[in-house]
């Protein structure tokens, strides 16, 4: 057990949690805190991807800073020698949440194909299923809306 590493990971988690709480509350200091977290992780692809992922998947947060998540993913992709399944999934989720559901879903499906570990693959498939469900619901809503128009 590496205590020093565990303490660093806990500090990173706590910072991200503080940022998410501030963002959820609409705290005007949230953007600055987010930029500080981004700067502190500027050379850590995994931490940057995780930070972006935690912003993107916080769907109950009406103050999500998807632009900050995009910056974190862009930097993570620059640092990563290959596009890992986590990066591809995060990019897919970001695109989906930014209003590009078809493109986001394509990325998510590619992430499933890239995933080797069975547990990780199952988790990625859950995201794909959720995205497919949300996309179908949006299409049904759009069809119903257009059918009501004279």
PDB file of C-alpha atoms in Angstrom:
ATOM      1  CA  UNK A   1       0.000   0.000   0.000  1.00  0.00           C
ATOM      2  CA  UNK A   2       1.439   3.346  -1.043  1.00  0.00           C
ATOM      3  CA  UNK A   3       0.222   5.908   1.481  1.00  0.00           C
ATOM      4  CA  UNK A   4       1.720   8.907  -0.324  1.00  0.00           C
ATOM      5  CA  UNK A   5       0.018   7.958  -3.589  1.00  0.00           C
ATOM      6  CA  UNK A   6      -3.283   7.365  -1.796  1.00  0.00           C
ATOM      7  CA  UNK A   7      -3.073  10.787  -0.152  1.00  0.00           C
ATOM      8  CA  UNK A   8      -2.415  12.473  -3.511  1.00  0.00           C
ATOM      9  CA  UNK A   9      -5.334  10.662  -5.119  1.00  0.00           C
ATOM     10  CA  UNK A  10      -7.597  11.665  -2.248  1.00  0.00           C
ATOM     11  CA  UNK A  11      -6.521  15.300  -2.586  1.00  0.00           C
ATOM     12  CA  UNK A  12      -7.303  15.201  -6.321  1.00  0.00           C
ATOM     13  CA  UNK A  13     -10.719  13.688  -5.617  1.00  0.00           C
ATOM     14  CA  UNK A  14     -11.444  16.295  -2.950  1.00  0.00           C
ATOM     15  CA  UNK A  15     -10.483  19.172  -5.276  1.00  0.00           C
ATOM     16  CA  UNK A  16     -12.739  17.833  -7.995  1.00  0.00           C
ATOM     17  CA  UNK A  17     -15.588  17.388  -5.517  1.00  0.00           C
ATOM     18  CA  UNK A  18     -15.101  20.968  -4.295  1.00  0.00           C
ATOM     19  CA  UNK A  19     -15.213  22.220  -7.874  1.00  0.00           C
ATOM     20  CA  UNK A  20     -18.369  20.232  -8.666  1.00  0.00           C
ATOM     21  CA  UNK A  21     -20.115  21.514  -5.526  1.00  0.00           C
ATOM     22  CA  UNK A  22     -19.185  25.112  -6.349  1.00  0.00           C
ATOM     23  CA  UNK A  23     -20.333  24.710  -9.950  1.00  0.00           C
ATOM     24  CA  UNK A  24     -23.640  23.164  -8.888  1.00  0.00           C
ATOM     25  CA  UNK A  25     -24.290  26.112  -6.591  1.00  0.00           C
ATOM     26  CA  UNK A  26     -23.402  28.603  -9.326  1.00  0.00           C
ATOM     27  CA  UNK A  27     -20.539  29.927  -7.212  1.00  0.00           C
ATOM     28  CA  UNK A  28     -18.729  32.635  -9.208  1.00  0.00           C
ATOM     29  CA  UNK A  29     -15.416  31.147  -8.017  1.00  0.00           C
ATOM     30  CA  UNK A  30     -16.135  27.798  -9.700  1.00  0.00           C
ATOM     31  CA  UNK A  31     -14.623  28.721 -13.104  1.00  0.00           C
ATOM     32  CA  UNK A  32     -11.400  29.901 -11.439  1.00  0.00           C
ATOM     33  CA  UNK A  33     -11.214  26.725  -9.344  1.00  0.00           C
ATOM     34  CA  UNK A  34     -11.793  24.646 -12.478  1.00  0.00           C
ATOM     35  CA  UNK A  35      -8.969  26.418 -14.309  1.00  0.00           C
ATOM     36  CA  UNK A  36      -6.655  25.870 -11.324  1.00  0.00           C
ATOM     37  CA  UNK A  37      -7.461  22.152 -11.313  1.00  0.00           C
ATOM     38  CA  UNK A  38      -6.833  22.014 -15.041  1.00  0.00           C
ATOM     39  CA  UNK A  39      -3.482  23.777 -14.639  1.00  0.00           C
ATOM     40  CA  UNK A  40      -2.454  21.502 -11.772  1.00  0.00           C
ATOM     41  CA  UNK A  41      -3.080  18.424 -13.920  1.00  0.00           C
ATOM     42  CA  UNK A  42      -1.725  19.819 -17.163  1.00  0.00           C
ATOM     43  CA  UNK A  43       0.788  16.974 -17.592  1.00  0.00           C
ATOM     44  CA  UNK A  44      -1.338  14.075 -16.349  1.00  0.00           C
ATOM     45  CA  UNK A  45      -3.472  12.579 -19.119  1.00  0.00           C
ATOM     46  CA  UNK A  46      -5.387  10.229 -16.818  1.00  0.00           C
ATOM     47  CA  UNK A  47      -6.235  12.934 -14.274  1.00  0.00           C
ATOM     48  CA  UNK A  48      -7.300  15.337 -17.029  1.00  0.00           C
ATOM     49  CA  UNK A  49      -9.544  12.725 -18.619  1.00  0.00           C
ATOM     50  CA  UNK A  50     -11.050  11.890 -15.222  1.00  0.00           C
ATOM     51  CA  UNK A  51     -11.686  15.571 -14.486  1.00  0.00           C
ATOM     52  CA  UNK A  52     -13.430  16.019 -17.843  1.00  0.00           C
ATOM     53  CA  UNK A  53     -15.443  12.841 -17.346  1.00  0.00           C
ATOM     54  CA  UNK A  54     -16.651  13.956 -13.917  1.00  0.00           C
ATOM     55  CA  UNK A  55     -17.828  17.284 -15.344  1.00  0.00           C
ATOM     56  CA  UNK A  56     -19.531  15.716 -18.360  1.00  0.00           C
ATOM     57  CA  UNK A  57     -21.368  13.015 -16.421  1.00  0.00           C
ATOM     58  CA  UNK A  58     -22.666  15.406 -13.742  1.00  0.00           C
ATOM     59  CA  UNK A  59     -25.934  15.749 -15.672  1.00  0.00           C
ATOM     60  CA  UNK A  60     -27.854  17.108 -12.678  1.00  0.00           C
ATOM     61  CA  UNK A  61     -25.540  20.125 -12.647  1.00  0.00           C
ATOM     62  CA  UNK A  62     -27.178  22.907 -14.646  1.00  0.00           C
ATOM     63  CA  UNK A  63     -23.912  24.878 -14.421  1.00  0.00           C
ATOM     64  CA  UNK A  64     -21.636  22.270 -15.998  1.00  0.00           C
ATOM     65  CA  UNK A  65     -18.705  23.848 -17.790  1.00  0.00           C
ATOM     66  CA  UNK A  66     -18.516  21.658 -20.865  1.00  0.00           C
ATOM     67  CA  UNK A  67     -15.950  24.027 -22.403  1.00  0.00           C
ATOM     68  CA  UNK A  68     -13.637  23.301 -19.453  1.00  0.00           C
ATOM     69  CA  UNK A  69     -14.245  19.575 -19.906  1.00  0.00           C
ATOM     70  CA  UNK A  70     -13.364  19.977 -23.573  1.00  0.00           C
ATOM     71  CA  UNK A  71     -10.095  21.726 -22.697  1.00  0.00           C
ATOM     72  CA  UNK A  72      -9.208  18.938 -20.259  1.00  0.00           C
ATOM     73  CA  UNK A  73      -9.940  16.278 -22.893  1.00  0.00           C
ATOM     74  CA  UNK A  74      -7.990  18.140 -25.575  1.00  0.00           C
ATOM     75  CA  UNK A  75      -4.951  18.309 -23.302  1.00  0.00           C
ATOM     76  CA  UNK A  76      -5.347  14.681 -22.241  1.00  0.00           C
ATOM     77  CA  UNK A  77      -5.445  13.615 -25.891  1.00  0.00           C
ATOM     78  CA  UNK A  78      -2.259  15.586 -26.574  1.00  0.00           C
ATOM     79  CA  UNK A  79      -0.479  13.765 -23.753  1.00  0.00           C
ATOM     80  CA  UNK A  80      -1.763  10.282 -24.490  1.00  0.00           C
ATOM     81  CA  UNK A  81       0.221   8.266 -27.037  1.00  0.00           C
ATOM     82  CA  UNK A  82      -3.005   6.596 -28.195  1.00  0.00           C
ATOM     83  CA  UNK A  83      -6.679   7.311 -27.829  1.00  0.00           C
ATOM     84  CA  UNK A  84      -7.603   5.071 -24.944  1.00  0.00           C
ATOM     85  CA  UNK A  85     -11.112   3.752 -24.572  1.00  0.00           C
ATOM     86  CA  UNK A  86     -11.611   6.150 -21.640  1.00  0.00           C
ATOM     87  CA  UNK A  87     -10.644   9.147 -23.781  1.00  0.00           C
ATOM     88  CA  UNK A  88     -12.835   8.037 -26.663  1.00  0.00           C
ATOM     89  CA  UNK A  89     -15.794   7.443 -24.327  1.00  0.00           C
ATOM     90  CA  UNK A  90     -15.333  10.803 -22.618  1.00  0.00           C
ATOM     91  CA  UNK A  91     -15.182  12.538 -26.005  1.00  0.00           C
ATOM     92  CA  UNK A  92     -18.336  10.710 -27.060  1.00  0.00           C
ATOM     93  CA  UNK A  93     -20.166  11.727 -23.907  1.00  0.00           C
ATOM     94  CA  UNK A  94     -19.020  15.324 -24.343  1.00  0.00           C
ATOM     95  CA  UNK A  95     -20.214  15.463 -27.943  1.00  0.00           C
ATOM     96  CA  UNK A  96     -23.530  13.925 -26.923  1.00  0.00           C
ATOM     97  CA  UNK A  97     -24.027  16.481 -24.146  1.00  0.00           C
ATOM     98  CA  UNK A  98     -23.010  19.329 -26.467  1.00  0.00           C
ATOM     99  CA  UNK A  99     -25.890  18.497 -28.800  1.00  0.00           C
ATOM    100  CA  UNK A 100     -24.133  16.163 -31.245  1.00  0.00           C
ATOM    101  CA  UNK A 101     -25.803  12.884 -30.236  1.00  0.00           C
ATOM    102  CA  UNK A 102     -25.118  10.856 -33.384  1.00  0.00           C
ATOM    103  CA  UNK A 103     -21.417  11.723 -33.375  1.00  0.00           C
ATOM    104  CA  UNK A 104     -21.178  11.187 -29.620  1.00  0.00           C
ATOM    105  CA  UNK A 105     -22.819   7.792 -29.917  1.00  0.00           C
ATOM    106  CA  UNK A 106     -20.379   6.803 -32.666  1.00  0.00           C
ATOM    107  CA  UNK A 107     -17.464   7.665 -30.364  1.00  0.00           C
ATOM    108  CA  UNK A 108     -19.043   5.734 -27.491  1.00  0.00           C
ATOM    109  CA  UNK A 109     -19.506   2.656 -29.667  1.00  0.00           C
ATOM    110  CA  UNK A 110     -15.879   2.908 -30.755  1.00  0.00           C
ATOM    111  CA  UNK A 111     -14.874   3.086 -27.076  1.00  0.00           C
ATOM    112  CA  UNK A 112     -16.725  -0.187 -26.456  1.00  0.00           C
ATOM    113  CA  UNK A 113     -14.771  -1.779 -29.303  1.00  0.00           C
ATOM    114  CA  UNK A 114     -11.474  -0.479 -27.860  1.00  0.00           C
ATOM    115  CA  UNK A 115     -12.202  -1.759 -24.352  1.00  0.00           C
ATOM    116  CA  UNK A 116     -10.460  -5.018 -23.476  1.00  0.00           C
ATOM    117  CA  UNK A 117     -11.438  -5.611 -19.833  1.00  0.00           C
ATOM    118  CA  UNK A 118     -14.874  -7.313 -19.592  1.00  0.00           C
ATOM    119  CA  UNK A 119     -16.010  -5.181 -16.634  1.00  0.00           C
ATOM    120  CA  UNK A 120     -14.954  -1.955 -18.354  1.00  0.00           C
ATOM    121  CA  UNK A 121     -16.622  -3.116 -21.575  1.00  0.00           C
ATOM    122  CA  UNK A 122     -19.880  -3.770 -19.705  1.00  0.00           C
ATOM    123  CA  UNK A 123     -19.709  -0.303 -18.153  1.00  0.00           C
ATOM    124  CA  UNK A 124     -19.082   1.288 -21.562  1.00  0.00           C
ATOM    125  CA  UNK A 125     -22.012  -0.641 -23.019  1.00  0.00           C
ATOM    126  CA  UNK A 126     -24.253   0.801 -20.301  1.00  0.00           C
ATOM    127  CA  UNK A 127     -23.326   4.309 -21.446  1.00  0.00           C
ATOM    128  CA  UNK A 128     -24.057   3.378 -25.060  1.00  0.00           C
ATOM    129  CA  UNK A 129     -27.451   1.986 -24.058  1.00  0.00           C
ATOM    130  CA  UNK A 130     -28.289   5.146 -22.105  1.00  0.00           C
ATOM    131  CA  UNK A 131     -27.226   7.342 -24.999  1.00  0.00           C
ATOM    132  CA  UNK A 132     -29.267   5.270 -27.459  1.00  0.00           C
ATOM    133  CA  UNK A 133     -32.290   5.555 -25.172  1.00  0.00           C
ATOM    134  CA  UNK A 134     -31.938   9.308 -24.817  1.00  0.00           C
ATOM    135  CA  UNK A 135     -31.472   9.737 -28.561  1.00  0.00           C
ATOM    136  CA  UNK A 136     -34.539   7.624 -29.351  1.00  0.00           C
ATOM    137  CA  UNK A 137     -36.617   9.546 -26.779  1.00  0.00           C
ATOM    138  CA  UNK A 138     -35.533  12.845 -28.353  1.00  0.00           C
ATOM    139  CA  UNK A 139     -36.456  11.558 -31.820  1.00  0.00           C
ATOM    140  CA  UNK A 140     -39.880  10.394 -30.590  1.00  0.00           C
ATOM    141  CA  UNK A 141     -40.488  13.756 -28.949  1.00  0.00           C
ATOM    142  CA  UNK A 142     -39.522  15.517 -32.177  1.00  0.00           C
ATOM    143  CA  UNK A 143     -41.817  13.270 -34.235  1.00  0.00           C
ATOM    144  CA  UNK A 144     -44.711  13.859 -31.835  1.00  0.00           C
ATOM    145  CA  UNK A 145     -44.107  17.599 -31.918  1.00  0.00           C
ATOM    146  CA  UNK A 146     -44.022  17.750 -35.710  1.00  0.00           C
ATOM    147  CA  UNK A 147     -47.151  15.565 -35.975  1.00  0.00           C
ATOM    148  CA  UNK A 148     -49.120  18.095 -33.883  1.00  0.00           C
ATOM    149  CA  UNK A 149     -48.189  21.005 -36.123  1.00  0.00           C
ATOM    150  CA  UNK A 150     -50.827  21.783 -38.777  1.00  0.00           C
TER     151      UNK A 150
END
